[in-house]
Amino acid sequence: MPRNDLKKHIAGTRIKSVDRRAKFLIIGMVNGAELVIHLGMTGRLGIFPQNFPKAKHDHCRIQLDNGKQLIFNDIRRFGSIQVMPPGSSFCNSMQINLGPEPLGREFTPQYLQKLAVGKNRPLKNFLMDNRVVVGIGNIYASEILFQAGLKPERKICRLTKKHWVEVVKSCHYVLEKAIKSGGTTISDFVNESGKNGYFQLELQAYGKQGEPCSCCAAPIKKITMAGRSTFFCPKCQK
Ligand SMILES: [Zn+2]
């Protein structure tokens, strides 16, 4: 944790903006510095009253001038906090390596098809690559491909425009539904309002191996791709 950088660049200044890029929260300060937070798998960030009791795994507590405090708590320590000094923007430093947002305007069937030319990669790995598109993790990748009716192992160079239209449509459908229902619950995850996300209840493929597909009743299959559990319907997904 960058204690000295926090003191030097963040203490005493004012928050100007709160933004997100990929899985990073970016809190911009009026002096140009940025506080960049990644929640990892179990990180929680929240605003709490002044006298809120200290908890185990509180890695950072920042006193705000309205008497409240911003607390970052992370049980498993996969999360991170970094300070970008004034003049060095986190987005600029990451831009070259990060693809567009899945709900943004640049994420189109044409964009994906162009990128896939001559590439033999499996579709699921392609969608989970941050250089292609940001923010699609393992759970959502399985759900999106179930929705699109495409096998996770499909080679991307063989997909047609029609397939890519389906992929983009399914990304929008699954992610918008997930956002509306508050995110996905895994173990102890809670969203910023402290409530459990409910998307888990509506998963169609992820974690459902052996259970009947909601469309055709064939048992959902589980395989491992790039070291990650992958779920699909062997009948509906082609
Ligand atoms: Zn099916």
mmCIF file of C-alpha atoms and ligand atoms in Angstrom:
data_model
loop_
_atom_site.group_PDB
_atom_site.id
_atom_site.type_symbol
_atom_site.label_atom_id
_atom_site.label_comp_id
_atom_site.label_asym_id
_atom_site.label_seq_id
_atom_site.Cartn_x
_atom_site.Cartn_y
_atom_site.Cartn_z
ATOM 1 C CA MET A 1 0.000 0.000 0.000
ATOM 2 C CA PRO A 2 1.491 3.328 -1.094
ATOM 3 C CA ARG A 3 1.246 5.130 2.248
ATOM 4 C CA ASN A 4 3.756 7.844 1.348
ATOM 5 C CA ASP A 5 2.161 8.504 -2.035
ATOM 6 C CA LEU A 6 -1.233 8.777 -0.354
ATOM 7 C CA LYS A 7 0.147 11.387 2.044
ATOM 8 C CA LYS A 8 1.975 13.276 -0.671
ATOM 9 C CA HIS A 9 -0.610 13.361 -3.483
ATOM 10 C CA ILE A 10 -4.025 12.543 -2.036
ATOM 11 C CA ALA A 11 -4.146 13.972 1.509
ATOM 12 C CA GLY A 12 -5.582 17.492 1.663
ATOM 13 C CA THR A 13 -6.791 17.623 -1.927
ATOM 14 C CA ARG A 14 -10.389 17.322 -3.212
ATOM 15 C CA ILE A 15 -12.109 14.596 -5.209
ATOM 16 C CA LYS A 16 -13.038 15.827 -8.686
ATOM 17 C CA SER A 17 -14.348 12.705 -10.410
ATOM 18 C CA VAL A 18 -15.181 9.055 -9.868
ATOM 19 C CA ASP A 19 -14.836 6.849 -12.921
ATOM 20 C CA ARG A 20 -14.350 3.278 -14.022
ATOM 21 C CA ARG A 21 -12.168 1.787 -16.749
ATOM 22 C CA ALA A 22 -12.208 -2.003 -17.174
ATOM 23 C CA LYS A 23 -12.158 -3.306 -13.583
ATOM 24 C CA PHE A 24 -10.412 -0.265 -12.144
ATOM 25 C CA LEU A 25 -12.127 2.469 -10.155
ATOM 26 C CA ILE A 26 -10.430 5.790 -10.795
ATOM 27 C CA ILE A 27 -10.925 8.607 -8.289
ATOM 28 C CA GLY A 28 -9.573 11.825 -9.797
ATOM 29 C CA MET A 29 -8.324 14.662 -7.577
ATOM 30 C CA VAL A 30 -8.349 18.391 -8.367
ATOM 31 C CA ASN A 31 -4.537 18.427 -8.187
ATOM 32 C CA GLY A 32 -4.416 15.896 -11.060
ATOM 33 C CA ALA A 33 -3.492 12.891 -8.924
ATOM 34 C CA GLU A 34 -5.563 9.697 -9.135
ATOM 35 C CA LEU A 35 -6.427 6.991 -6.664
ATOM 36 C CA VAL A 36 -6.811 3.743 -8.617
ATOM 37 C CA ILE A 37 -8.569 0.852 -6.931
ATOM 38 C CA HIS A 38 -9.063 -2.721 -8.106
ATOM 39 C CA LEU A 39 -11.448 -4.768 -5.974
ATOM 40 C CA GLY A 40 -9.926 -8.100 -6.965
ATOM 41 C CA MET A 41 -12.280 -10.928 -6.024
ATOM 42 C CA THR A 42 -13.350 -9.951 -2.547
ATOM 43 C CA GLY A 43 -12.449 -6.270 -2.176
ATOM 44 C CA ARG A 44 -15.082 -3.877 -0.848
ATOM 45 C CA LEU A 45 -15.055 -0.130 -0.956
ATOM 46 C CA GLY A 46 -17.531 1.914 0.992
ATOM 47 C CA ILE A 47 -18.248 5.208 2.730
ATOM 48 C CA PHE A 48 -18.833 4.775 6.433
ATOM 49 C CA PRO A 49 -19.572 6.978 9.462
ATOM 50 C CA GLN A 50 -16.658 8.495 11.385
ATOM 51 C CA ASN A 51 -16.885 6.089 14.307
ATOM 52 C CA PHE A 52 -17.363 2.940 12.215
ATOM 53 C CA PRO A 53 -15.455 0.193 14.040
ATOM 54 C CA LYS A 54 -12.168 -1.011 12.563
ATOM 55 C CA ALA A 55 -12.511 -4.385 10.904
ATOM 56 C CA LYS A 56 -10.037 -7.125 10.129
ATOM 57 C CA HIS A 57 -8.721 -6.777 6.560
ATOM 58 C CA ASP A 58 -9.318 -3.001 6.388
ATOM 59 C CA HIS A 59 -6.320 -2.140 4.208
ATOM 60 C CA CYS A 60 -6.994 1.534 3.782
ATOM 61 C CA ARG A 61 -9.132 4.085 5.621
ATOM 62 C CA ILE A 62 -9.233 7.603 4.227
ATOM 63 C CA GLN A 63 -10.765 10.409 6.292
ATOM 64 C CA LEU A 64 -13.120 12.627 4.231
ATOM 65 C CA ASP A 65 -13.844 16.250 5.136
ATOM 66 C CA ASN A 66 -17.566 15.551 5.596
ATOM 67 C CA GLY A 67 -16.721 13.479 8.660
ATOM 68 C CA LYS A 68 -17.132 10.147 6.909
ATOM 69 C CA GLN A 69 -14.435 7.731 5.894
ATOM 70 C CA LEU A 70 -13.685 5.787 2.747
ATOM 71 C CA ILE A 71 -12.714 2.230 3.651
ATOM 72 C CA PHE A 72 -11.129 -0.413 1.453
ATOM 73 C CA ASN A 73 -11.436 -3.900 2.890
ATOM 74 C CA ASP A 74 -10.169 -7.056 1.227
ATOM 75 C CA ILE A 75 -10.170 -10.510 2.790
ATOM 76 C CA ARG A 76 -8.143 -12.290 0.132
ATOM 77 C CA ARG A 77 -5.803 -9.432 -0.803
ATOM 78 C CA PHE A 78 -6.210 -9.794 -4.568
ATOM 79 C CA GLY A 79 -7.350 -6.186 -4.726
ATOM 80 C CA SER A 80 -5.039 -3.208 -5.008
ATOM 81 C CA ILE A 81 -4.771 0.518 -4.410
ATOM 82 C CA GLN A 82 -2.351 2.668 -6.309
ATOM 83 C CA VAL A 83 -1.666 6.377 -6.492
ATOM 84 C CA MET A 84 -0.945 8.063 -9.820
ATOM 85 C CA PRO A 85 0.910 11.334 -9.155
ATOM 86 C CA PRO A 86 -0.353 14.560 -10.813
ATOM 87 C CA GLY A 87 0.433 14.557 -14.532
ATOM 88 C CA SER A 88 0.439 10.795 -15.022
ATOM 89 C CA SER A 89 -2.990 9.493 -16.007
ATOM 90 C CA PHE A 90 -3.805 5.854 -15.307
ATOM 91 C CA CYS A 91 -5.946 5.604 -18.440
ATOM 92 C CA ASN A 92 -3.154 6.917 -20.638
ATOM 93 C CA SER A 93 -0.719 4.429 -19.156
ATOM 94 C CA MET A 94 -3.160 1.550 -19.772
ATOM 95 C CA GLN A 95 -4.803 2.670 -23.026
ATOM 96 C CA ILE A 96 -2.489 0.815 -25.387
ATOM 97 C CA ASN A 97 -3.256 -2.496 -23.753
ATOM 98 C CA LEU A 98 -6.973 -2.234 -23.092
ATOM 99 C CA GLY A 99 -9.782 -2.884 -25.551
ATOM 100 C CA PRO A 100 -13.102 -0.996 -25.611
ATOM 101 C CA GLU A 101 -15.863 -1.272 -23.005
ATOM 102 C CA PRO A 102 -18.422 -3.976 -23.904
ATOM 103 C CA LEU A 103 -21.323 -1.515 -23.551
ATOM 104 C CA GLY A 104 -19.530 1.292 -25.392
ATOM 105 C CA ARG A 105 -19.933 2.442 -29.012
ATOM 106 C CA GLU A 106 -16.649 1.019 -30.282
ATOM 107 C CA PHE A 107 -17.634 -2.540 -29.424
ATOM 108 C CA THR A 108 -19.316 -3.602 -32.676
ATOM 109 C CA PRO A 109 -19.601 -6.806 -34.769
ATOM 110 C CA GLN A 110 -17.346 -5.158 -37.375
ATOM 111 C CA TYR A 111 -14.672 -4.434 -34.771
ATOM 112 C CA LEU A 112 -14.658 -8.056 -33.561
ATOM 113 C CA GLN A 113 -14.724 -9.581 -37.026
ATOM 114 C CA LYS A 114 -11.806 -7.451 -38.170
ATOM 115 C CA LEU A 115 -9.781 -8.407 -35.105
ATOM 116 C CA ALA A 116 -10.508 -12.115 -35.597
ATOM 117 C CA VAL A 117 -9.167 -12.340 -39.147
ATOM 118 C CA GLY A 118 -6.577 -15.110 -39.435
ATOM 119 C CA LYS A 119 -6.726 -15.965 -35.712
ATOM 120 C CA ASN A 120 -7.258 -19.515 -34.613
ATOM 121 C CA ARG A 121 -8.169 -18.729 -30.988
ATOM 122 C CA PRO A 122 -11.207 -20.176 -29.228
ATOM 123 C CA LEU A 123 -14.077 -17.691 -28.936
ATOM 124 C CA LYS A 124 -14.289 -17.747 -25.144
ATOM 125 C CA ASN A 125 -10.609 -16.936 -24.629
ATOM 126 C CA PHE A 126 -10.913 -14.143 -27.199
ATOM 127 C CA LEU A 127 -13.816 -12.519 -25.315
ATOM 128 C CA MET A 128 -11.978 -12.745 -21.995
ATOM 129 C CA ASP A 129 -8.899 -10.999 -23.409
ATOM 130 C CA ASN A 130 -8.693 -7.429 -22.043
ATOM 131 C CA ARG A 131 -6.936 -6.316 -25.214
ATOM 132 C CA VAL A 132 -10.060 -7.281 -27.191
ATOM 133 C CA VAL A 133 -12.742 -6.041 -24.799
ATOM 134 C CA VAL A 134 -12.533 -5.199 -21.099
ATOM 135 C CA GLY A 135 -14.616 -6.473 -18.230
ATOM 136 C CA ILE A 136 -15.830 -9.852 -19.487
ATOM 137 C CA GLY A 137 -14.779 -12.359 -16.839
ATOM 138 C CA ASN A 138 -15.162 -16.105 -16.697
ATOM 139 C CA ILE A 139 -18.763 -16.279 -15.484
ATOM 140 C CA TYR A 140 -20.096 -13.750 -17.980
ATOM 141 C CA ALA A 141 -18.161 -15.306 -20.877
ATOM 142 C CA SER A 142 -19.988 -18.620 -20.342
ATOM 143 C CA GLU A 143 -23.344 -16.850 -20.019
ATOM 144 C CA ILE A 144 -22.788 -14.692 -23.116
ATOM 145 C CA LEU A 145 -21.900 -17.675 -25.306
ATOM 146 C CA PHE A 146 -24.889 -19.631 -24.014
ATOM 147 C CA GLN A 147 -27.076 -16.683 -24.968
ATOM 148 C CA ALA A 148 -25.392 -16.402 -28.381
ATOM 149 C CA GLY A 149 -25.787 -20.139 -29.073
ATOM 150 C CA LEU A 150 -22.072 -20.508 -29.816
ATOM 151 C CA LYS A 151 -19.659 -23.123 -28.451
ATOM 152 C CA PRO A 152 -16.884 -21.646 -26.298
ATOM 153 C CA GLU A 153 -14.304 -23.531 -28.386
ATOM 154 C CA ARG A 154 -15.380 -22.101 -31.765
ATOM 155 C CA LYS A 155 -12.365 -20.817 -33.712
ATOM 156 C CA ILE A 156 -12.820 -17.101 -34.161
ATOM 157 C CA CYS A 157 -11.470 -16.893 -37.729
ATOM 158 C CA ARG A 158 -14.349 -19.077 -38.908
ATOM 159 C CA LEU A 159 -17.147 -16.925 -37.485
ATOM 160 C CA THR A 160 -19.294 -14.862 -39.832
ATOM 161 C CA LYS A 161 -20.739 -11.378 -39.473
ATOM 162 C CA LYS A 162 -24.019 -12.949 -38.333
ATOM 163 C CA HIS A 163 -22.213 -14.712 -35.466
ATOM 164 C CA TRP A 164 -20.484 -11.533 -34.343
ATOM 165 C CA VAL A 165 -23.792 -9.663 -34.347
ATOM 166 C CA GLU A 166 -25.112 -12.372 -32.034
ATOM 167 C CA VAL A 167 -22.018 -12.108 -29.779
ATOM 168 C CA VAL A 168 -22.368 -8.326 -29.367
ATOM 169 C CA LYS A 169 -26.125 -8.582 -28.785
ATOM 170 C CA SER A 170 -25.572 -11.283 -26.151
ATOM 171 C CA CYS A 171 -22.861 -9.238 -24.405
ATOM 172 C CA HIS A 172 -25.306 -6.345 -24.088
ATOM 173 C CA TYR A 173 -28.130 -8.600 -22.933
ATOM 174 C CA VAL A 174 -26.166 -10.477 -20.255
ATOM 175 C CA LEU A 175 -24.197 -7.512 -18.905
ATOM 176 C CA GLU A 176 -27.178 -5.160 -18.773
ATOM 177 C CA LYS A 177 -29.212 -7.787 -16.969
ATOM 178 C CA ALA A 178 -26.363 -8.368 -14.522
ATOM 179 C CA ILE A 179 -25.987 -4.649 -13.818
ATOM 180 C CA LYS A 180 -29.733 -4.264 -13.268
ATOM 181 C CA SER A 181 -29.808 -7.118 -10.796
ATOM 182 C CA GLY A 182 -26.790 -5.791 -8.923
ATOM 183 C CA GLY A 183 -23.850 -7.959 -10.011
ATOM 184 C CA THR A 184 -22.952 -11.564 -9.439
ATOM 185 C CA THR A 185 -22.747 -13.130 -6.020
ATOM 186 C CA ILE A 186 -19.785 -15.330 -5.334
ATOM 187 C CA SER A 187 -19.220 -16.340 -1.730
ATOM 188 C CA ASP A 188 -18.908 -13.145 0.292
ATOM 189 C CA PHE A 189 -19.245 -10.567 -2.453
ATOM 190 C CA VAL A 190 -21.465 -7.558 -1.718
ATOM 191 C CA ASN A 191 -22.057 -4.547 -3.955
ATOM 192 C CA GLU A 192 -21.427 -0.936 -2.896
ATOM 193 C CA SER A 193 -24.717 -0.728 -1.025
ATOM 194 C CA GLY A 194 -23.736 -3.734 1.096
ATOM 195 C CA LYS A 195 -26.361 -6.022 -0.410
ATOM 196 C CA ASN A 196 -25.694 -9.327 -2.117
ATOM 197 C CA GLY A 197 -25.891 -9.302 -5.900
ATOM 198 C CA TYR A 198 -28.694 -11.483 -7.238
ATOM 199 C CA PHE A 199 -27.523 -12.313 -10.738
ATOM 200 C CA GLN A 200 -26.428 -15.741 -9.531
ATOM 201 C CA LEU A 201 -30.037 -16.810 -9.369
ATOM 202 C CA GLU A 202 -30.420 -16.240 -13.086
ATOM 203 C CA LEU A 203 -27.283 -17.909 -14.417
ATOM 204 C CA GLN A 204 -28.155 -20.241 -17.292
ATOM 205 C CA ALA A 205 -24.900 -22.094 -17.856
ATOM 206 C CA TYR A 206 -22.197 -21.207 -15.331
ATOM 207 C CA GLY A 207 -21.976 -23.711 -12.480
ATOM 208 C CA LYS A 208 -24.857 -25.777 -13.904
ATOM 209 C CA GLN A 209 -23.002 -28.887 -15.071
ATOM 210 C CA GLY A 210 -25.339 -31.886 -15.252
ATOM 211 C CA GLU A 211 -28.437 -29.721 -14.850
ATOM 212 C CA PRO A 212 -30.940 -29.541 -17.708
ATOM 213 C CA CYS A 213 -30.493 -26.681 -20.175
ATOM 214 C CA SER A 214 -33.278 -24.118 -19.795
ATOM 215 C CA CYS A 215 -33.911 -24.308 -23.566
ATOM 216 C CA CYS A 216 -33.579 -27.961 -24.593
ATOM 217 C CA ALA A 217 -33.179 -29.874 -21.300
ATOM 218 C CA ALA A 218 -29.886 -31.504 -22.395
ATOM 219 C CA PRO A 219 -27.428 -31.635 -19.471
ATOM 220 C CA ILE A 220 -25.050 -28.644 -19.317
ATOM 221 C CA LYS A 221 -21.434 -29.671 -19.882
ATOM 222 C CA LYS A 222 -18.337 -28.507 -18.034
ATOM 223 C CA ILE A 223 -14.887 -28.315 -19.593
ATOM 224 C CA THR A 224 -11.685 -26.461 -18.747
ATOM 225 C CA MET A 225 -10.354 -23.801 -21.107
ATOM 226 C CA ALA A 226 -7.177 -21.839 -20.407
ATOM 227 C CA GLY A 227 -7.357 -23.187 -16.858
ATOM 228 C CA ARG A 228 -10.878 -21.844 -16.268
ATOM 229 C CA SER A 229 -14.132 -23.754 -15.738
ATOM 230 C CA THR A 230 -16.314 -23.376 -18.808
ATOM 231 C CA PHE A 231 -19.991 -24.336 -19.081
ATOM 232 C CA PHE A 232 -22.144 -24.790 -22.172
ATOM 233 C CA CYS A 233 -25.117 -26.654 -23.631
ATOM 234 C CA PRO A 234 -23.827 -29.261 -26.111
ATOM 235 C CA LYS A 235 -27.111 -29.049 -28.069
ATOM 236 C CA CYS A 236 -27.980 -25.325 -28.176
ATOM 237 C CA GLN A 237 -24.432 -24.036 -28.635
ATOM 238 C CA LYS A 238 -22.915 -24.772 -32.023
HETATM 239 ZN ZN ZN B 1 -29.729 -26.509 -24.673
#
